[in-house]
Amino acid sequence: MSDQLRVNWIRCDAHGLCAELFPERITLDEWGYPIVDPTPIPKELRRHAERAVSQCPVLALSIERIEDPPRPPR
Amino acid sequence: MTPVNSLASPQPTTLPRLLRGLGSGTATLSLDAHIATHGPLHIDIDAGSPNTTLHTTIAKSGIGGRGGANFPVSRKIDAVIAERRAPHVLINATEGEPPSHKDHVLLRSTPHLVLDGALVCAGVVGAREITIAVQAGSTAEHAALTAALTERRSQHMHPGIAITIATVPDGFVIGEERAVISAINGGPAKPTIAPPRPFQKGINGAPTLVQNAETAAHLALIARYGAEWFRSVGTPDEPGSALVTLTGAITKPGVYEVALGTRLNDLVATAGGLTESARAYLIGGYFGTWIDARDAHALTLSDADLRARGGGLGARAIIALPAHACGLHETARVANYLSNESAGQCGPCVHGLRAIADALDDLAKGNARAQADIERWLTLVAGRGACRHPDGAAKLIASALDVFADEIRAHTREKRCTASATKILPLPSPSSPKRKRA
Ligand SMILES: Cc1cc2nc3c(=O)[nH]c(=O)nc-3n(C[C@H](O)[C@H](O)[C@H](O)COP(=O)(O)O)c2cc1C
Ligand code: SF4
Ligand code: SF4
């Protein structure tokens, strides 16, 4: 079980703010959409993650508790 | 002496199973002919409470969904029941994939088998409501289903269960379960973000068991003949038979029922063999994988075998690409189609698939530098959308770069394409935008 950032791709408008607020885990692709590093978020980075989540203008980010194994059907 | 089985069980010991009793023509099995062929369906559809005996049988059968993901049916049933609210059943008969015809064939020729399967789904989760989704362009399928429902109503069959046919817009991505549900619920005909998944919040917010039309048809027979019968063909991990749509350089193209694990070569032989030598096979439709014909001789039709080669059986559309065609051009056409079919709501899917499709065109025109761009973008689209459309498209295109490496070299270094046959992979004709099929 670990915490991960999750993007709601339907909402995300490529504002790019999240990459500024949480560069430790988020970079942007060439179209401005976030590329999220799936490495679990340690305690000391949790505040950065929460800030990115709360500052996203369209609330496209969330922190998800990932239970392994992940849920399938497509 | 009392004969064992005095009721002359119609349990078939050979294939076909689903396509049993169908002549070579296009006639629909009437209700009477359906019952004469498969026997009556005796299940307790006590709507409101799940039929646990049936559940056990389905779990023992080990059947995986036939809509493309091969997900265990019994686990979906578990998830729906665990919600403990009045559930709904959705039979996905949208079949938006241009090279696949199996669900359409089932609906047109044996709609009662699909309806029986829908009832099995309702019984196993305790649902009173069933929706069967077809695309607007599937007029013949809609008519066959409607006629079958009329036959059943005139005989007052299963009065406690409401069966509705829902018509959803034509398209490729509409077949994704959350897109179907959104359309039925009056929303946009596009995938929604998950969670919630259909088992949590589906049609009218009810926990919804979604199964492909062919999955339903198998369930109709599992409920009749049992798990052991179902497992008597196929492989231990992938039991049962499955419908395959085989087209391309094939003497008798069409929909075939095979045991999972059947060798591709044997299926091709059954279909009268190749019309000319094949360069490659596209296995698993437009979310599938190209396999070099030289590597195909030992290939068996199982997810396990294809997974080992980086692919999957998908909904089992198979196209034999003739040696005279160009796999690079063909893939570029399909990539363009898949990009156009994006539901247009997730950035990486919208921009990435477009960029990849354009770059594939460039590559086919001889621009060698396009390949590195494509390879980079392929890693950027997978897993970055609300549905798995970009993942499926990326898999297909990645396999093309691999299998058609020689062709790519010929295009970029020698600026030549040796293909004389074009437009092998079927796409909806422009005159009827999303309509496919001959
Ligand atoms: C882009 C996309 C298109 C799909 N199209 C279809 C389809 O046409 N028919 C279908 O049954 N499943 C389709 N699926 C899969 C469904 O979402 C769902 O998994 C399936 O209907 C469940 O049935 P099954 O478990 O019996 O296979 C599609 C999935 C995706 C991502
Ligand atoms: S801040 Fe929000 S909208 Fe902007 S790129 Fe990040 S997730 Fe997308
Ligand atoms: S990933 Fe693509 S096809 Fe799927 S919902 Fe997003 S935009 Fe639509």
Coordinates of C-alpha atoms in Angstrom, one line a residue, chain B residues 1-9:
Chain B
M1 CA -33.9 -50.6 -18.5
T2 CA -34.1 -46.8 -18.2
P3 CA -31.8 -45.2 -20.7
V4 CA -29.4 -42.8 -19.1
N5 CA -30.2 -39.3 -20.2
S6 CA -33.7 -40.2 -21.6
L7 CA -34.2 -36.5 -22.2
A8 CA -31.7 -36.7 -25.1
S9 CA -29.6 -33.9 -23.8

